[in-house]
Amino acid sequence: MSTTKFASRIGLIAATVGSAVGLGNVWRFPAEAQQNGGAAFLLVYIAWVFILGIPAMLVEFSVGRAGEGDAVTSMRNIGASRPWQRVGILGILAGYMILGFYMVVAGWTLEYMWQSITGALYSVETPGQPLKELFMTRMDSYIGGTWWPLICTWGVIILTGLILANGVQKGIERISNVLMPMLVVILLLFMVVALTLPKAGEGLAFFFDPDFSALSPQVALNALGQAFFSLSLGMGVLVTYASYFPKDTNLTRTAVTVSGLDLAVSVLMGMIIFPAVMSFGLQGEEMKGATLVFVTLPEVFAHMDFPCFWSTIFFLLLSVAAITSCISIAEVAVVWVSDRMKISRKKACVLALAPLLIISGACSLSQGPWSDFTICGLTIFNLFDTVSSNILLPIGALLLCVYVGWVHAPGLMKKELTNNGSLRCRMLPLIIFLVRWIVPVLILMVLIAGFI
Ligand code: TRP
C-alpha cells in the first residue's frame, strides 16, 4: 500500500485544484458556453457541478483514500471484484485518449507563448491585411504545420515526465505550489482589464442573461461532458490523488473547495472573454474550439496597447493551467504501470508516457497534414475529445457511483466522509442519496437523450 502523502494542506489543495483547473476552463469552457447559448449553458453547468460533480468527486475521494492506490489498485484494495476493477482500466484508457489531444493543445500554447515573446505573432507583413485573416493564417501555420506542433507536443510530454519522475511531494506538490498562485494572479489581472473595456456590459449580458429557448438535450449533454472534464472526474485521477490525502483530511470540505474554485475560474474566464470579444466587435466570429483562443483572442490583444505583453501572459496562464492538469492525468498511468510491473517511478514515467509520443503525435498531425482523415466525420483529435468527455468520463463516473452506492458494502462513504466517525458530516445523507439515486439516473438520462 502506498504511504506517500501530500506534505501540507495547501499543497493538497493546490495539486487537486491544479488538476481541475486546466485547458478545460480556459479553452473549452468559453467555447462550449458560446456554442450552447451562453447563460443557459452556464445555468445547466452550475446545476451539474453541484448535483453530479460534487457527489461524484466524493465517491472518487472515498475510494482513493480508503484504497490507497491508483484507480485499479484502490478498487482492488477496497475489495472490488475483478469486473469492477476494470472500471479503473477504463479510466486509464480514457486518460490516454484525453492526454492524446490535451498534450497537443498544451503544445500549441507553448508555441503561442514563444511567438508572443518574440513578437512574431503580431508582426504584420502585408499592411492593411484584416487581422482575422492574419491570425487565421498564423494559426494554420502554427497549428496546422507538421514539425513545430509535433515538437511542442513532445516537449510537453517530456516536461510532464520530468515533473512526475520527481514524485508526489517533490514533483506534483512542489510545482503546483508555485504555479497555482501564479495562475490566480494572472487571472485577476485579466479580469480587471476585461471589465474596464468599453462594452464589458454587453459581454456580461450574453454570459449572464439566460435565453431558455436555447436549452436542449444536446446542451445538457455538452454541459455534463464539460462538468466531468473540468472537475477531472470519471477516470480515476481524483482516486489517485485522494490516495495521497492524509487520513485526517476533511473530504467534503476539500471537494467543495476544489469544485468551487474550478467553477470560479470558468466563470471568471467567461467574464474575461465575452466582454473582450464584444468590445472589439468580434462576437460574430466562430468561437469553435481552437479559433477562440488562437484567433479571436490574438485579435483582441492586437487592438490593445502592448499586444505582445498581454499575449505572452495569457499564453503563460494557459500553459500553467495545462501542465498541472497534464501531470494529474499522466500520474494515474504512471502509478499503475509502476505498481503492475514493480518498477521504479522513473522507469514507469518513461514506459507510461512513451506511447503518447505516438498517440499525441497522431492527434497533432490530424490538425494539419492528416486533417482529411476522419472517423464518423471527426478528425482523430475531435474524436478523442468527444468520445472521452461525452462518453467515457460520464460512464466511468456512473459505474463508480453504482459500485460505491449499491455494490460495495454500505458504509464506505460514511467512514471516509466522517474520518471514521471523528468528524460530523451533516450533508452525508443527502450525498449518499445523490450518489445512489440521482447521479446514476441523471447521467443515464442525459447520455440517452443526448444521443437520440
Ligand atoms: N480538468 C482538467 C481541465 O479542466 C483536465 C483534466 C485533468 C481531466 N484531469 C482529468 C479531465 C481527468 C478528465 C479526467 O482542463
GROMACS .gro file of C-alpha atoms and ligand atoms in nm:
model
  467
    1MET     CA    1   0.000   0.000   0.000
    2SER     CA    2   0.115   0.347  -0.075
    3THR     CA    3   0.243   0.555   0.212
    4THR     CA    4   0.312   0.865   0.006
    5LYS     CA    5   0.104   1.164   0.115
    6PHE     CA    6   0.086   1.529   0.027
    7ALA     CA    7   0.305   1.725   0.270
    8SER     CA    8   0.066   2.009   0.350
    9ARG     CA    9  -0.298   2.100   0.320
   10ILE     CA   10  -0.213   2.394   0.094
   11GLY     CA   11  -0.015   2.162  -0.130
   12LEU     CA   12  -0.300   1.914  -0.139
   13ILE     CA   13  -0.546   2.181  -0.248
   14ALA     CA   14  -0.301   2.334  -0.496
   15ALA     CA   15  -0.237   1.998  -0.658
   16THR     CA   16  -0.603   1.897  -0.675
   17VAL     CA   17  -0.721   2.236  -0.798
   18GLY     CA   18  -0.426   2.226  -1.038
   19SER     CA   19  -0.567   1.908  -1.183
   20ALA     CA   20  -0.917   2.050  -1.215
   21VAL     CA   21  -0.826   2.392  -1.348
   22GLY     CA   22  -0.684   2.347  -1.693
   23LEU     CA   23  -0.745   2.392  -2.062
   24GLY     CA   24  -1.098   2.279  -1.982
   25ASN     CA   25  -1.165   2.609  -1.805
   26VAL     CA   26  -0.977   2.845  -2.030
   27TRP     CA   27  -1.005   2.689  -2.373
   28ARG     CA   28  -1.301   2.451  -2.367
   29PHE     CA   29  -1.550   2.621  -2.133
   30PRO     CA   30  -1.592   2.959  -2.310
   31ALA     CA   31  -1.618   2.787  -2.648
   32GLU     CA   32  -1.881   2.543  -2.520
   33ALA     CA   33  -2.072   2.824  -2.350
   34GLN     CA   34  -2.074   3.031  -2.666
   35GLN     CA   35  -2.194   2.746  -2.886
   36ASN     CA   36  -2.459   2.630  -2.642
   37GLY     CA   37  -2.638   2.957  -2.577
   38GLY     CA   38  -2.424   3.140  -2.320
   39ALA     CA   39  -2.612   3.191  -1.995
   40ALA     CA   40  -2.847   2.895  -2.047
   41PHE     CA   41  -2.545   2.667  -2.070
   42LEU     CA   42  -2.392   2.828  -1.764
   43LEU     CA   43  -2.703   2.756  -1.557
   44VAL     CA   44  -2.718   2.388  -1.653
   45TYR     CA   45  -2.345   2.363  -1.599
   46ILE     CA   46  -2.367   2.504  -1.245
   47ALA     CA   47  -2.652   2.266  -1.166
   48TRP     CA   48  -2.444   1.967  -1.287
   49VAL     CA   49  -2.144   2.075  -1.078
   50PHE     CA   50  -2.349   2.072  -0.759
   51ILE     CA   51  -2.585   1.781  -0.823
   52LEU     CA   52  -2.347   1.546  -1.004
   53GLY     CA   53  -1.995   1.681  -0.975
   54ILE     CA   54  -1.950   1.714  -0.600
   55PRO     CA   55  -2.107   1.374  -0.513
   56ALA     CA   56  -1.906   1.203  -0.788
   57MET     CA   57  -1.592   1.373  -0.661
   58LEU     CA   58  -1.663   1.250  -0.308
   59VAL     CA   59  -1.702   0.896  -0.439
   60GLU     CA   60  -1.360   0.917  -0.604
   61PHE     CA   61  -1.208   1.068  -0.291
   62SER     CA   62  -1.357   0.794  -0.072
   63VAL     CA   63  -1.236   0.511  -0.293
   64GLY     CA   64  -0.889   0.662  -0.326
   65ARG     CA   65  -0.828   0.741   0.037
   66ALA     CA   66  -0.964   0.408   0.154
   67GLY     CA   67  -0.790   0.209  -0.119
   68GLU     CA   68  -0.459   0.395  -0.109
   69GLY     CA   69  -0.360   0.335  -0.466
   70ASP     CA   70  -0.419   0.424  -0.828
   71ALA     CA   71  -0.766   0.371  -0.976
   72VAL     CA   72  -0.728  -0.006  -1.027
   73THR     CA   73  -0.532  -0.083  -0.711
   74SER     CA   74  -0.769   0.119  -0.493
   75MET     CA   75  -1.067  -0.074  -0.625
   76ARG     CA   76  -0.885  -0.399  -0.550
   77ASN     CA   77  -0.782  -0.284  -0.203
   78ILE     CA   78  -1.135  -0.195  -0.103
   79GLY     CA   79  -1.240  -0.543  -0.210
   80ALA     CA   80  -1.394  -0.487  -0.553
   81SER     CA   81  -1.432  -0.798  -0.765
   82ARG     CA   82  -1.241  -0.825  -1.089
   83PRO     CA   83  -1.506  -0.686  -1.325
   84TRP     CA   84  -1.537  -0.377  -1.106
   85GLN     CA   85  -1.161  -0.332  -1.101
   86ARG     CA   86  -1.188  -0.294  -1.476
   87VAL     CA   87  -1.364   0.039  -1.421
   88GLY     CA   88  -1.017   0.157  -1.324
   89ILE     CA   89  -0.878   0.025  -1.651
   90LEU     CA   90  -1.149   0.211  -1.840
   91GLY     CA   91  -1.025   0.522  -1.664
   92ILE     CA   92  -0.667   0.464  -1.769
   93LEU     CA   93  -0.782   0.419  -2.127
   94ALA     CA   94  -0.985   0.739  -2.115
   95GLY     CA   95  -0.676   0.905  -1.972
   96TYR     CA   96  -0.469   0.816  -2.276
   97MET     CA   97  -0.741   0.949  -2.504
   98ILE     CA   98  -0.759   1.276  -2.315
   99LEU     CA   99  -0.383   1.311  -2.295
  100GLY     CA  100  -0.376   1.240  -2.668
  101PHE     CA  101  -0.535   1.572  -2.756
  102TYR     CA  102  -0.461   1.758  -2.432
  103MET     CA  103  -0.086   1.744  -2.480
  104VAL     CA  104  -0.132   1.876  -2.832
  105VAL     CA  105  -0.326   2.183  -2.720
  106ALA     CA  106  -0.074   2.233  -2.439
  107GLY     CA  107   0.196   2.226  -2.707
  108TRP     CA  108   0.016   2.496  -2.907
  109THR     CA  109   0.000   2.720  -2.603
  110LEU     CA  110   0.377   2.686  -2.556
  111GLU     CA  111   0.427   2.770  -2.920
  112TYR     CA  112   0.196   3.072  -2.900
  113MET     CA  113   0.370   3.189  -2.585
  114TRP     CA  114   0.703   3.175  -2.760
  115GLN     CA  115   0.571   3.353  -3.070
  116SER     CA  116   0.427   3.624  -2.842
  117ILE     CA  117   0.757   3.668  -2.659
  118THR     CA  118   0.947   3.710  -2.986
  119GLY     CA  119   0.668   3.927  -3.128
  120ALA     CA  120   0.639   3.711  -3.440
  121LEU     CA  121   0.270   3.651  -3.377
  122TYR     CA  122   0.196   4.022  -3.411
  123SER     CA  123   0.434   4.124  -3.687
  124VAL     CA  124   0.231   4.245  -3.985
  125GLU     CA  125   0.383   4.159  -4.319
  126THR     CA  126   0.114   4.279  -4.556
  127PRO     CA  127  -0.008   4.623  -4.445
  128GLY     CA  128  -0.386   4.656  -4.448
  129GLN     CA  129  -0.446   4.283  -4.417
  130PRO     CA  130  -0.754   4.220  -4.198
  131LEU     CA  131  -0.646   4.097  -3.856
  132LYS     CA  132  -0.872   3.796  -3.864
  133GLU     CA  133  -0.714   3.679  -4.185
  134LEU     CA  134  -0.369   3.740  -4.043
  135PHE     CA  135  -0.433   3.529  -3.733
  136MET     CA  136  -0.612   3.261  -3.933
  137THR     CA  137  -0.303   3.223  -4.149
  138ARG     CA  138  -0.082   3.225  -3.842
  139MET     CA  139  -0.295   2.953  -3.685
  140ASP     CA  140  -0.280   2.746  -3.999
  141SER     CA  141   0.095   2.764  -3.998
  142TYR     CA  142   0.148   2.717  -3.622
  143ILE     CA  143  -0.118   2.454  -3.558
  144GLY     CA  144  -0.165   2.305  -3.900
  145GLY     CA  145   0.205   2.258  -3.963
  146THR     CA  146   0.386   1.928  -3.929
  147TRP     CA  147   0.701   1.965  -3.725
  148TRP     CA  148   0.660   2.255  -3.484
  149PRO     CA  149   0.331   2.140  -3.332
  150LEU     CA  150   0.473   1.789  -3.309
  151ILE     CA  151   0.791   1.904  -3.137
  152CYS     CA  152   0.597   2.125  -2.894
  153THR     CA  153   0.365   1.835  -2.811
  154TRP     CA  154   0.660   1.608  -2.745
  155GLY     CA  155   0.810   1.886  -2.534
  156VAL     CA  156   0.503   1.886  -2.312
  157ILE     CA  157   0.516   1.507  -2.279
  158ILE     CA  158   0.880   1.519  -2.173
  159LEU     CA  159   0.816   1.806  -1.930
  160THR     CA  160   0.530   1.607  -1.775
  161GLY     CA  161   0.757   1.306  -1.739
  162LEU     CA  162   1.031   1.512  -1.576
  163ILE     CA  163   0.792   1.656  -1.317
  164LEU     CA  164   0.635   1.320  -1.239
  165ALA     CA  165   0.972   1.149  -1.208
  166ASN     CA  166   1.033   1.366  -0.900
  167GLY     CA  167   0.746   1.205  -0.716
  168VAL     CA  168   0.438   1.328  -0.538
  169GLN     CA  169   0.581   1.577  -0.290
  170LYS     CA  170   0.885   1.698  -0.481
  171GLY     CA  171   0.719   1.684  -0.821
  172ILE     CA  172   0.343   1.731  -0.824
  173GLU     CA  173   0.305   1.920  -0.499
  174ARG     CA  174   0.604   2.148  -0.539
  175ILE     CA  175   0.520   2.252  -0.894
  176SER     CA  176   0.153   2.313  -0.803
  177ASN     CA  177   0.253   2.531  -0.509
  178VAL     CA  178   0.442   2.757  -0.746
  179LEU     CA  179   0.213   2.752  -1.048
  180MET     CA  180  -0.131   2.786  -0.892
  181PRO     CA  181  -0.072   3.121  -0.716
  182MET     CA  182   0.077   3.246  -1.042
  183LEU     CA  183  -0.238   3.142  -1.225
  184VAL     CA  184  -0.462   3.327  -0.981
  185VAL     CA  185  -0.260   3.649  -1.012
  186ILE     CA  186  -0.268   3.645  -1.393
  187LEU     CA  187  -0.638   3.567  -1.393
  188LEU     CA  188  -0.721   3.859  -1.165
  189LEU     CA  189  -0.510   4.091  -1.377
  190PHE     CA  190  -0.705   3.996  -1.689
  191MET     CA  191  -1.029   4.033  -1.502
  192VAL     CA  192  -0.954   4.397  -1.421
  193VAL     CA  193  -0.854   4.469  -1.781
  194ALA     CA  194  -1.162   4.299  -1.929
  195LEU     CA  195  -1.412   4.469  -1.702
  196THR     CA  196  -1.280   4.814  -1.785
  197LEU     CA  197  -1.324   4.761  -2.160
  198PRO     CA  198  -1.584   4.978  -2.337
  199LYS     CA  199  -1.853   4.716  -2.399
  200ALA     CA  200  -1.796   4.497  -2.097
  201GLY     CA  201  -2.167   4.516  -2.010
  202GLU     CA  202  -2.284   4.359  -2.336
  203GLY     CA  203  -2.042   4.072  -2.300
  204LEU     CA  204  -2.156   4.009  -1.946
  205ALA     CA  205  -2.521   4.021  -2.056
  206PHE     CA  206  -2.462   3.743  -2.309
  207PHE     CA  207  -2.295   3.534  -2.043
  208PHE     CA  208  -2.539   3.601  -1.757
  209ASP     CA  209  -2.884   3.664  -1.917
  210PRO     CA  210  -3.029   3.324  -1.993
  211ASP     CA  211  -3.233   3.253  -2.304
  212PHE     CA  212  -3.417   2.938  -2.203
  213SER     CA  213  -3.521   2.859  -2.558
  214ALA     CA  214  -3.158   2.766  -2.615
  215LEU     CA  215  -3.191   2.465  -2.383
  216SER     CA  216  -3.195   2.118  -2.541
  217PRO     CA  217  -3.085   1.764  -2.453
  218GLN     CA  218  -2.772   1.829  -2.654
  219VAL     CA  219  -2.693   2.134  -2.442
  220ALA     CA  220  -2.749   1.926  -2.127
  221LEU     CA  221  -2.512   1.658  -2.256
  222ASN     CA  222  -2.246   1.906  -2.354
  223ALA     CA  223  -2.271   2.073  -2.014
  224LEU     CA  224  -2.242   1.733  -1.849
  225GLY     CA  225  -1.934   1.641  -2.051
  226GLN     CA  226  -1.783   1.978  -1.970
  227ALA     CA  227  -1.855   1.940  -1.597
  228PHE     CA  228  -1.688   1.598  -1.576
  229PHE     CA  229  -1.397   1.710  -1.786
  230SER     CA  230  -1.342   2.029  -1.591
  231LEU     CA  231  -1.368   1.864  -1.249
  232SER     CA  232  -1.126   1.588  -1.357
  233LEU     CA  233  -1.389   1.321  -1.288
  234GLY     CA  234  -1.460   0.982  -1.428
  235MET     CA  235  -1.119   0.836  -1.491
  236GLY     CA  236  -0.960   0.784  -1.154
  237VAL     CA  237  -0.739   1.092  -1.141
  238LEU     CA  238  -0.902   1.201  -0.820
  239VAL     CA  239  -0.896   0.844  -0.686
  240THR     CA  240  -0.521   0.851  -0.730
  241TYR     CA  241  -0.479   1.198  -0.580
  242ALA     CA  242  -0.703   1.108  -0.286
  243SER     CA  243  -0.473   0.818  -0.206
  244TYR     CA  244  -0.218   1.089  -0.119
  245PHE     CA  245  -0.461   1.265   0.118
  246PRO     CA  246  -0.376   1.224   0.488
  247LYS     CA  247  -0.632   1.034   0.694
  248ASP     CA  248  -0.747   1.348   0.873
  249THR     CA  249  -0.831   1.548   0.560
  250ASN     CA  250  -1.192   1.667   0.556
  251LEU     CA  251  -1.305   1.521   0.223
  252THR     CA  252  -1.634   1.710   0.198
  253ARG     CA  253  -1.470   2.043   0.256
  254THR     CA  254  -1.195   1.959   0.008
  255ALA     CA  255  -1.446   1.860  -0.262
  256VAL     CA  256  -1.647   2.178  -0.214
  257THR     CA  257  -1.331   2.393  -0.222
  258VAL     CA  258  -1.193   2.225  -0.534
  259SER     CA  259  -1.523   2.233  -0.725
  260GLY     CA  260  -1.592   2.588  -0.614
  261LEU     CA  261  -1.253   2.714  -0.727
  262ASP     CA  262  -1.280   2.529  -1.056
  263LEU     CA  263  -1.624   2.677  -1.120
  264ALA     CA  264  -1.497   3.021  -1.021
  265VAL     CA  265  -1.213   3.002  -1.271
  266SER     CA  266  -1.451   2.902  -1.551
  267VAL     CA  267  -1.692   3.183  -1.468
  268LEU     CA  268  -1.402   3.429  -1.445
  269MET     CA  269  -1.282   3.314  -1.786
  270GLY     CA  270  -1.628   3.382  -1.927
  271MET     CA  271  -1.626   3.725  -1.764
  272ILE     CA  272  -1.292   3.796  -1.927
  273ILE     CA  273  -1.352   3.655  -2.273
  274PHE     CA  274  -1.707   3.768  -2.355
  275PRO     CA  275  -1.653   4.137  -2.271
  276ALA     CA  276  -1.326   4.135  -2.465
  277VAL     CA  277  -1.482   3.972  -2.768
  278MET     CA  278  -1.785   4.204  -2.756
  279SER     CA  279  -1.579   4.518  -2.710
  280PHE     CA  280  -1.383   4.463  -3.025
  281GLY     CA  281  -1.684   4.363  -3.231
  282LEU     CA  282  -1.572   4.005  -3.277
  283GLN     CA  283  -1.882   3.834  -3.141
  284GLY     CA  284  -1.997   3.716  -3.482
  285GLU     CA  285  -1.686   3.508  -3.517
  286GLU     CA  286  -1.695   3.142  -3.472
  287MET     CA  287  -1.561   3.054  -3.131
  288LYS     CA  288  -1.527   2.687  -3.200
  289GLY     CA  289  -1.253   2.521  -3.000
  290ALA     CA  290  -0.923   2.636  -3.128
  291THR     CA  291  -1.031   2.955  -3.302
  292LEU     CA  292  -1.147   3.133  -2.988
  293VAL     CA  293  -0.815   3.114  -2.810
  294PHE     CA  294  -0.585   3.107  -3.108
  295VAL     CA  295  -0.753   3.355  -3.346
  296THR     CA  296  -1.013   3.569  -3.170
  297LEU     CA  297  -0.807   3.643  -2.861
  298PRO     CA  298  -0.492   3.743  -3.051
  299GLU     CA  299  -0.724   3.978  -3.242
  300VAL     CA  300  -0.840   4.125  -2.913
  301PHE     CA  301  -0.480   4.168  -2.797
  302ALA     CA  302  -0.385   4.331  -3.127
  303HIS     CA  303  -0.642   4.604  -3.052
  304MET     CA  304  -0.489   4.671  -2.710
  305ASP     CA  305  -0.172   4.855  -2.614
  306PHE     CA  306   0.127   4.623  -2.574
  307PRO     CA  307  -0.023   4.320  -2.752
  308CYS     CA  308   0.289   4.106  -2.708
  309PHE     CA  309   0.288   4.162  -2.334
  310TRP     CA  310  -0.077   4.065  -2.285
  311SER     CA  311  -0.049   3.779  -2.523
  312THR     CA  312   0.261   3.639  -2.351
  313ILE     CA  313   0.095   3.645  -2.011
  314PHE     CA  314  -0.225   3.495  -2.145
  315PHE     CA  315  -0.049   3.201  -2.304
  316LEU     CA  316   0.163   3.166  -1.991
  317LEU     CA  317  -0.164   3.135  -1.798
  318LEU     CA  318  -0.282   2.872  -2.039
  319SER     CA  319   0.044   2.675  -2.024
  320VAL     CA  320   0.044   2.682  -1.645
  321ALA     CA  321  -0.315   2.561  -1.634
  322ALA     CA  322  -0.239   2.289  -1.887
  323ILE     CA  323   0.072   2.147  -1.727
  324THR     CA  324  -0.073   2.090  -1.380
  325SER     CA  325  -0.361   1.903  -1.545
  326CYS     CA  326  -0.135   1.701  -1.773
  327ILE     CA  327   0.064   1.573  -1.477
  328SER     CA  328  -0.253   1.467  -1.297
  329ILE     CA  329  -0.386   1.262  -1.587
  330ALA     CA  330  -0.048   1.106  -1.656
  331GLU     CA  331   0.006   1.025  -1.287
  332VAL     CA  332  -0.268   0.761  -1.297
  333ALA     CA  333  -0.095   0.572  -1.574
  334VAL     CA  334   0.250   0.615  -1.419
  335VAL     CA  335   0.148   0.476  -1.079
  336TRP     CA  336  -0.044   0.194  -1.240
  337VAL     CA  337   0.250   0.090  -1.458
  338SER     CA  338   0.496   0.114  -1.170
  339ASP     CA  339   0.263  -0.092  -0.949
  340ARG     CA  340   0.185  -0.361  -1.202
  341MET     CA  341   0.534  -0.409  -1.333
  342LYS     CA  342   0.701  -0.347  -0.997
  343ILE     CA  343   0.939  -0.092  -1.142
  344SER     CA  344   1.063   0.240  -1.010
  345ARG     CA  345   0.867   0.560  -1.064
  346LYS     CA  346   1.131   0.696  -1.302
  347LYS     CA  347   1.119   0.390  -1.526
  348ALA     CA  348   0.740   0.389  -1.509
  349CYS     CA  349   0.736   0.751  -1.628
  350VAL     CA  350   0.925   0.657  -1.939
  351LEU     CA  351   0.718   0.349  -2.005
  352ALA     CA  352   0.379   0.508  -1.940
  353LEU     CA  353   0.447   0.822  -2.138
  354ALA     CA  354   0.624   0.670  -2.438
  355PRO     CA  355   0.302   0.559  -2.615
  356LEU     CA  356   0.186   0.919  -2.602
  357LEU     CA  357   0.464   1.024  -2.835
  358ILE     CA  358   0.270   0.832  -3.098
  359ILE     CA  359  -0.090   0.889  -2.980
  360SER     CA  360  -0.047   1.264  -2.934
  361GLY     CA  361   0.164   1.275  -3.246
  362ALA     CA  362  -0.128   1.136  -3.446
  363CYS     CA  363  -0.364   1.390  -3.286
  364SER     CA  364  -0.127   1.669  -3.370
  365LEU     CA  365  -0.097   1.561  -3.731
  366SER     CA  366  -0.475   1.522  -3.757
  367GLN     CA  367  -0.500   1.900  -3.718
  368GLY     CA  368  -0.262   1.952  -4.008
  369PRO     CA  369  -0.148   1.720  -4.282
  370TRP     CA  370  -0.387   1.440  -4.180
  371SER     CA  371  -0.697   1.656  -4.143
  372ASP     CA  372  -0.870   1.478  -4.430
  373PHE     CA  373  -0.864   1.151  -4.243
  374THR     CA  374  -1.188   1.134  -4.044
  375ILE     CA  375  -1.382   0.872  -3.848
  376CYS     CA  376  -1.760   0.934  -3.823
  377GLY     CA  377  -1.695   1.280  -3.962
  378LEU     CA  378  -1.448   1.368  -3.687
  379THR     CA  379  -1.072   1.409  -3.704
  380ILE     CA  380  -0.872   1.189  -3.465
  381PHE     CA  381  -0.838   1.494  -3.241
  382ASN     CA  382  -1.212   1.570  -3.223
  383LEU     CA  383  -1.298   1.203  -3.194
  384PHE     CA  384  -1.075   1.167  -2.887
  385ASP     CA  385  -1.221   1.482  -2.734
  386THR     CA  386  -1.586   1.390  -2.788
  387VAL     CA  387  -1.561   1.020  -2.705
  388SER     CA  388  -1.363   1.076  -2.387
  389SER     CA  389  -1.555   1.374  -2.244
  390ASN     CA  390  -1.909   1.296  -2.351
  391ILE     CA  391  -1.898   0.915  -2.322
  392LEU     CA  392  -1.610   0.762  -2.126
  393LEU     CA  393  -1.598   1.010  -1.837
  394PRO     CA  394  -1.973   1.005  -1.762
  395ILE     CA  395  -1.975   0.624  -1.786
  396GLY     CA  396  -1.670   0.595  -1.562
  397ALA     CA  397  -1.829   0.820  -1.301
  398LEU     CA  398  -2.162   0.636  -1.334
  399LEU     CA  399  -2.005   0.294  -1.276
  400LEU     CA  400  -1.805   0.415  -0.978
  401CYS     CA  401  -2.116   0.568  -0.819
  402VAL     CA  402  -2.314   0.248  -0.878
  403TYR     CA  403  -2.034   0.046  -0.724
  404VAL     CA  404  -1.998   0.260  -0.413
  405GLY     CA  405  -2.371   0.328  -0.379
  406TRP     CA  406  -2.508  -0.020  -0.443
  407VAL     CA  407  -2.248  -0.295  -0.475
  408HIS     CA  408  -1.987  -0.226  -0.209
  409ALA     CA  409  -2.093  -0.300   0.146
  410PRO     CA  410  -2.260   0.015   0.281
  411GLY     CA  411  -2.055   0.243   0.499
  412LEU     CA  412  -1.756   0.325   0.281
  413MET     CA  413  -1.864   0.683   0.226
  414LYS     CA  414  -1.981   0.725   0.581
  415LYS     CA  415  -1.647   0.608   0.711
  416GLU     CA  416  -1.447   0.826   0.475
  417LEU     CA  417  -1.656   1.143   0.494
  418THR     CA  418  -1.662   1.137   0.872
  419ASN     CA  419  -1.298   1.024   0.906
  420ASN     CA  420  -1.406   0.710   1.087
  421GLY     CA  421  -1.664   0.885   1.298
  422SER     CA  422  -1.443   1.163   1.428
  423LEU     CA  423  -1.598   1.430   1.207
  424ARG     CA  424  -1.955   1.542   1.174
  425CYS     CA  425  -2.088   1.550   0.821
  426ARG     CA  426  -2.439   1.691   0.810
  427MET     CA  427  -2.461   1.654   0.434
  428LEU     CA  428  -2.391   1.280   0.448
  429PRO     CA  429  -2.749   1.154   0.398
  430LEU     CA  430  -2.800   1.394   0.109
  431ILE     CA  431  -2.471   1.295  -0.053
  432ILE     CA  432  -2.547   0.924  -0.022
  433PHE     CA  433  -2.894   0.980  -0.166
  434LEU     CA  434  -2.747   1.169  -0.461
  435VAL     CA  435  -2.483   0.901  -0.520
  436ARG     CA  436  -2.734   0.617  -0.515
  437TRP     CA  437  -3.032   0.766  -0.694
  438ILE     CA  438  -2.970   1.093  -0.865
  439VAL     CA  439  -2.622   1.073  -1.016
  440PRO     CA  440  -2.663   0.740  -1.199
  441VAL     CA  441  -3.013   0.816  -1.322
  442LEU     CA  442  -2.932   1.167  -1.441
  443ILE     CA  443  -2.613   1.060  -1.617
  444LEU     CA  444  -2.800   0.781  -1.794
  445MET     CA  445  -3.085   1.009  -1.894
  446VAL     CA  446  -2.855   1.277  -2.028
  447LEU     CA  447  -2.645   1.021  -2.217
  448ILE     CA  448  -2.952   0.864  -2.377
  449ALA     CA  449  -3.119   1.196  -2.456
  450GLY     CA  450  -2.800   1.338  -2.599
  451PHE     CA  451  -2.756   1.052  -2.839
  452ILE     CA  452  -3.106   1.016  -2.982
  453TRP     N1  453  -0.983   1.912  -1.551
  453TRP     C1  454  -0.881   1.945  -1.646
  453TRP     C2  455  -0.922   2.066  -1.726
  453TRP     O1  456  -1.021   2.125  -1.699
  453TRP     C3  457  -0.846   1.828  -1.735
  453TRP     C4  458  -0.828   1.704  -1.661
  453TRP     C5  459  -0.732   1.678  -1.569
  453TRP     C6  460  -0.910   1.591  -1.666
  453TRP     N2  461  -0.751   1.554  -1.519
  453TRP     C7  462  -0.860   1.499  -1.575
  453TRP     C8  463  -1.023   1.560  -1.737
  453TRP     C9  464  -0.923   1.377  -1.554
  453TRP    C10  465  -1.085   1.438  -1.717
  453TRP    C11  466  -1.037   1.348  -1.626
  453TRP     O2  467  -0.855   2.104  -1.815
   0.00000   0.00000   0.00000
